[in-house]
Coordinates of N, CA, C and O in Angstrom, one line a residue:
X1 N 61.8 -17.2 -6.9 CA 60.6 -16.6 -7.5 C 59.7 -16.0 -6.4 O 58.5 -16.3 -6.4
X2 N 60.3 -15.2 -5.3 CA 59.7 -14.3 -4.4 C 59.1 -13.1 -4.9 O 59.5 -12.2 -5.7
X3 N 57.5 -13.1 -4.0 CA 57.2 -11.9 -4.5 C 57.7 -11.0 -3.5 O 57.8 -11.2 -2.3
X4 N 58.0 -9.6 -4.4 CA 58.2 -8.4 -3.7 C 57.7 -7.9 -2.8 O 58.2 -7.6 -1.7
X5 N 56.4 -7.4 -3.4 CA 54.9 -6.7 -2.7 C 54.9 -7.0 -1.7 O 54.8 -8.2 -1.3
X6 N 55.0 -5.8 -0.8 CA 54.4 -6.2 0.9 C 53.1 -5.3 1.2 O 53.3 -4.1 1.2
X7 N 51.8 -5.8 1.5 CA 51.4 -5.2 1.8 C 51.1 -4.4 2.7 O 51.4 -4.6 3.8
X8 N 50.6 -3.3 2.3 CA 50.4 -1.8 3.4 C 49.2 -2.0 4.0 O 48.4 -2.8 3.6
X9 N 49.0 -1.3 4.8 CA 47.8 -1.6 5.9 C 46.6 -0.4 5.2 O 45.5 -0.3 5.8
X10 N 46.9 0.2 4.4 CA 45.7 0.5 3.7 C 45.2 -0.6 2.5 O 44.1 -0.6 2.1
X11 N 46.1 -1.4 2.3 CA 45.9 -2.5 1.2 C 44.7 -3.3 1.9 O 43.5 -3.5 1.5
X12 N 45.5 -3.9 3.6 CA 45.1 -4.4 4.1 C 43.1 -4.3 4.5 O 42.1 -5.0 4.4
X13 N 43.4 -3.1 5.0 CA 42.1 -2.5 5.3 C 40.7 -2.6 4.2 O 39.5 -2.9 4.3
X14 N 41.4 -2.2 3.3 CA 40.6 -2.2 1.9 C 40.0 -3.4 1.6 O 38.8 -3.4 1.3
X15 N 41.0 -4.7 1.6 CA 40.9 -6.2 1.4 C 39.8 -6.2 2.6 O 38.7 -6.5 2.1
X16 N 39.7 -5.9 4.1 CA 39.1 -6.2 5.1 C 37.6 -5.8 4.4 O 36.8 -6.7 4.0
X17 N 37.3 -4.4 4.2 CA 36.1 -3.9 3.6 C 35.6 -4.9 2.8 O 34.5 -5.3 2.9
X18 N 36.3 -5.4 1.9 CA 35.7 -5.5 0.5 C 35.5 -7.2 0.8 O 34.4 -7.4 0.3
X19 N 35.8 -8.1 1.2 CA 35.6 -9.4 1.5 C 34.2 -9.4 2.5 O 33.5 -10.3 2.4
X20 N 33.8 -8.3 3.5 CA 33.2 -7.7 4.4 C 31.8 -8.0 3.7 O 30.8 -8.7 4.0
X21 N 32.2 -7.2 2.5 CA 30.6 -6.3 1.5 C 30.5 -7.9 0.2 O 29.6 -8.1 -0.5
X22 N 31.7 -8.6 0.2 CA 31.5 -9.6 -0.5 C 30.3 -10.7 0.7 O 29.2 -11.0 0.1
X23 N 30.5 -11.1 1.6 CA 30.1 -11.6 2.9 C 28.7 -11.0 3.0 O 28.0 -11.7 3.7
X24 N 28.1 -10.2 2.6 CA 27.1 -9.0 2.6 C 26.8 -8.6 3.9 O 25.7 -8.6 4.5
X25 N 28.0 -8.2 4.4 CA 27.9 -7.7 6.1 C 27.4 -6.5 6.1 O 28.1 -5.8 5.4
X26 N 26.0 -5.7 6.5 CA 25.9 -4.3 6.7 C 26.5 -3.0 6.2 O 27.4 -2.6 7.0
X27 N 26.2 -2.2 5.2 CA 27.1 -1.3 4.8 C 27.6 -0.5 5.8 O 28.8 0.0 5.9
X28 N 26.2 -0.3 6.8 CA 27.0 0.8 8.3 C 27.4 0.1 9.0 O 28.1 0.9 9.6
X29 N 27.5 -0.9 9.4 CA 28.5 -2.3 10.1 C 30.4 -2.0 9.8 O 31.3 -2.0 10.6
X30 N 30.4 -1.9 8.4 CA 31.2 -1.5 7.4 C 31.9 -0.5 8.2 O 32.8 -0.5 8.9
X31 N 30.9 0.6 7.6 CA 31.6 2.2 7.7 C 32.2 2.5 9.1 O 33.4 3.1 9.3
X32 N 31.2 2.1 10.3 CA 31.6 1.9 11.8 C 32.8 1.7 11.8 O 33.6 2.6 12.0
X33 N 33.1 -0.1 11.3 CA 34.1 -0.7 11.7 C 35.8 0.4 10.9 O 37.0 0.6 11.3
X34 N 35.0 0.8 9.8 CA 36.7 1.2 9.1 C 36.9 2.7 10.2 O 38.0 3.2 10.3
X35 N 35.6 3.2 10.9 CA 35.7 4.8 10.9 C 35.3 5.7 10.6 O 35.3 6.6 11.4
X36 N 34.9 5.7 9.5 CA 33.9 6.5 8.3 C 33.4 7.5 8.8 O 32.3 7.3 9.1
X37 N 33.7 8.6 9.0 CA 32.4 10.0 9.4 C 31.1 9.5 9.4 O 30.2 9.6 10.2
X38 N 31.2 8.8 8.0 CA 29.7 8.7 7.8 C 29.7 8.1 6.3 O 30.6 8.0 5.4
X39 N 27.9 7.4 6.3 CA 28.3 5.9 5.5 C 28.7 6.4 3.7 O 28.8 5.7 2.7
X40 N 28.7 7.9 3.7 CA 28.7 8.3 2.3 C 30.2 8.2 1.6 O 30.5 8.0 0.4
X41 N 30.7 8.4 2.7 CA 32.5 8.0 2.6 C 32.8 6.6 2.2 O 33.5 6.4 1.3
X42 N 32.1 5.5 3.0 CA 32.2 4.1 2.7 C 31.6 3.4 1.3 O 32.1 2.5 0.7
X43 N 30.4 4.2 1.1 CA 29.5 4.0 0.4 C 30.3 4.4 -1.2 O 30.5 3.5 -2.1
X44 N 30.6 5.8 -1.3 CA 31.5 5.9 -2.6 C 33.1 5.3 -2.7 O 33.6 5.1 -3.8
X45 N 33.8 5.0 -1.5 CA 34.8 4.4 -1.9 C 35.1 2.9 -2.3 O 36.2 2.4 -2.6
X46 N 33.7 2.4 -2.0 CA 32.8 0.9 -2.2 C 32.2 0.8 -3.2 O 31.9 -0.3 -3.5
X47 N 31.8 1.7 -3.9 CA 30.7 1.6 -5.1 C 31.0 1.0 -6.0 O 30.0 0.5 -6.7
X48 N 32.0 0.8 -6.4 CA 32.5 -0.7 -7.7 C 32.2 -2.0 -7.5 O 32.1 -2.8 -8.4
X49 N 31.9 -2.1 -6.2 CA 32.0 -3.1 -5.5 C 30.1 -3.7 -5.0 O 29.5 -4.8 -5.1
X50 N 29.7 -2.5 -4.6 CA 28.4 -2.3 -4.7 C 27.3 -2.4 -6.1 O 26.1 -2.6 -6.2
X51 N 28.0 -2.3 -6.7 CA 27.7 -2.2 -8.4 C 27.4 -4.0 -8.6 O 26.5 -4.8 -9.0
X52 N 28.1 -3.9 -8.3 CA 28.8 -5.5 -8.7 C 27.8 -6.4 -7.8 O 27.1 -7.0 -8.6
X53 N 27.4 -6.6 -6.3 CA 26.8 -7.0 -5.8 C 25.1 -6.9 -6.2 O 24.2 -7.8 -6.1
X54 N 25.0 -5.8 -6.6 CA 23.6 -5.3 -7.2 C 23.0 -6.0 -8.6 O 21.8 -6.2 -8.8
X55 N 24.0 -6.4 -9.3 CA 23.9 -7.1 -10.5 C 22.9 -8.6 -10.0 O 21.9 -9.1 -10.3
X56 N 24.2 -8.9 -8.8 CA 24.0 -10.0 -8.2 C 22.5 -10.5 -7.8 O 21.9 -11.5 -8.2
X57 N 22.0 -9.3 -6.6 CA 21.2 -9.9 -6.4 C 20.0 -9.3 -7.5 O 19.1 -10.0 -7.9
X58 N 20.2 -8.3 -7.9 CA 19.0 -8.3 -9.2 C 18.5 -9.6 -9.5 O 17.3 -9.9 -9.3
X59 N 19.1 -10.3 -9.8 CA 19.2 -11.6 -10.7 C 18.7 -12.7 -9.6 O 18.0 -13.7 -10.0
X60 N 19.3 -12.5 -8.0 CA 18.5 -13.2 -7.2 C 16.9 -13.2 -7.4 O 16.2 -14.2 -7.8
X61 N 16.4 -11.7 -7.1 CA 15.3 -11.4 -6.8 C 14.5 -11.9 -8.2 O 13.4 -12.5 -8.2
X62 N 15.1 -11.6 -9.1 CA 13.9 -12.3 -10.8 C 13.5 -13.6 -10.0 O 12.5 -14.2 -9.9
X63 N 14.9 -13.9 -9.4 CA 14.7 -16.0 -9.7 C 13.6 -16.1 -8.4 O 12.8 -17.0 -8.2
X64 N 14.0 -14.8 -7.3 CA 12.5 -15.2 -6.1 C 11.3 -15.4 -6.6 O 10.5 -16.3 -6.4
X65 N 11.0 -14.3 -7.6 CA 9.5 -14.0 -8.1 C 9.5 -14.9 -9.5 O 8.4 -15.2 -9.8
X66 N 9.9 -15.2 -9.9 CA 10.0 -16.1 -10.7 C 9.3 -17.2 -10.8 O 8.5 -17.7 -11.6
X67 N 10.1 -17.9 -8.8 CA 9.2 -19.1 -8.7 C 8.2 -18.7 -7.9 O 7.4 -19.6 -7.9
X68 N 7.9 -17.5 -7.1 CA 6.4 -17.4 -6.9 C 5.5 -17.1 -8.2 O 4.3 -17.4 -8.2
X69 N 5.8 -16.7 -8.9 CA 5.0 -16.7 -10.1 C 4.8 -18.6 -10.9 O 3.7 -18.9 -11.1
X70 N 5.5 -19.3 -11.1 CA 5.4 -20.5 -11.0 C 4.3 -21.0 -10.0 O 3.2 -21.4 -10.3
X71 N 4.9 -21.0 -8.5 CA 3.8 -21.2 -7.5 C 2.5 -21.1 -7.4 O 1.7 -21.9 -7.1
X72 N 2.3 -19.3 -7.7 CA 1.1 -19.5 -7.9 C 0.2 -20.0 -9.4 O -1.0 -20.4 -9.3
X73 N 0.9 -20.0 -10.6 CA 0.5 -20.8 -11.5 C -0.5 -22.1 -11.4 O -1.7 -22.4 -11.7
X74 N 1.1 -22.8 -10.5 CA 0.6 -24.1 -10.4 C -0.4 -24.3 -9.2 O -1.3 -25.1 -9.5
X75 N -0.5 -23.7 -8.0 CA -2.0 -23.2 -7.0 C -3.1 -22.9 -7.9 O -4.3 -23.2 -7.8
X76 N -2.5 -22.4 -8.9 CA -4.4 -21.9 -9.9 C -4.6 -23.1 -10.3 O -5.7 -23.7 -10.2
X77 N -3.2 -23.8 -11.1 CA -3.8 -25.2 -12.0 C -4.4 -26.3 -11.4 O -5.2 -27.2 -11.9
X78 N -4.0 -26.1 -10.1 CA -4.1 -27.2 -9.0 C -5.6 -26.9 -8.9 O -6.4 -27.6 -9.4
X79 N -5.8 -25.8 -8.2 CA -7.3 -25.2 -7.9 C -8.7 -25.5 -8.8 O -9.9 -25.8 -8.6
X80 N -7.8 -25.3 -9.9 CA -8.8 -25.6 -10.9 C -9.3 -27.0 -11.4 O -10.4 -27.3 -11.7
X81 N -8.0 -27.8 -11.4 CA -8.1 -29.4 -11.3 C -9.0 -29.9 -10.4 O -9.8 -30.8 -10.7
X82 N -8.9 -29.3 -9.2 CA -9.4 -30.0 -8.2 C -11.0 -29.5 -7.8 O -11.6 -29.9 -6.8
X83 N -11.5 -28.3 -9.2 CA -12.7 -28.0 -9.0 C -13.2 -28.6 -10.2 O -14.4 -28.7 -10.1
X84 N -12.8 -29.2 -11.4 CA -13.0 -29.8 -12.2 C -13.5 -31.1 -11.8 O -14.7 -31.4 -12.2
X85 N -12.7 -32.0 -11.0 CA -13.2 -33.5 -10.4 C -13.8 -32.9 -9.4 O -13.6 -33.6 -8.4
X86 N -14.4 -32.1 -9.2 CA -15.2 -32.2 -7.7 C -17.0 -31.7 -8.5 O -17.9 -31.9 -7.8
X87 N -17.1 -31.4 -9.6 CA -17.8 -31.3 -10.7 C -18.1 -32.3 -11.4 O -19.1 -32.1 -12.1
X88 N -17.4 -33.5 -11.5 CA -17.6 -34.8 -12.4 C -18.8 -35.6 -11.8 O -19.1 -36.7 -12.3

């Protein structure tokens, strides 16, 4: 039950990029390393992949502000607690 498939060194390369932009190594770090004229070449032959990461951190950045929004909540409720007993 051998597999066939041998990879080609464009396979290979591709896998290198893409584990690279998974890693969130620099997109021009990226483009440098494959060659790239320039990062627009890297950039569209990456963009599925970029798509994908973008989801990602979208959903990081809610949960940053999220708990700064929490934080400062709880700084006001605090604030105010603590201007309440200082009033008693």
């Amino acid at each position: 039950m051998g597999l066939d498939h041998h990879i080609t060194s464009h396979e290979l390369r591709h896998t290198h990029a893409s584990v690279l932009l998974y890693k969130r190594v620099n997109i021009m770090t990226i483009s440098k390393r494959l060659g790239h004229a320039n990062i627009s070449i890297t950039l569209d032959t990456y963009s599925h992949i970029l798509k994908e990461l973008e989801k990602i951190e979208n959903k990081e950045v809610k949960n940053i502000f999220s708990k700064i929004n929490k934080d400062i909540k709880f700084g006001t409720n605090l604030a105010q607690q603590r201007k309440k007993e200082r009033n008693r």
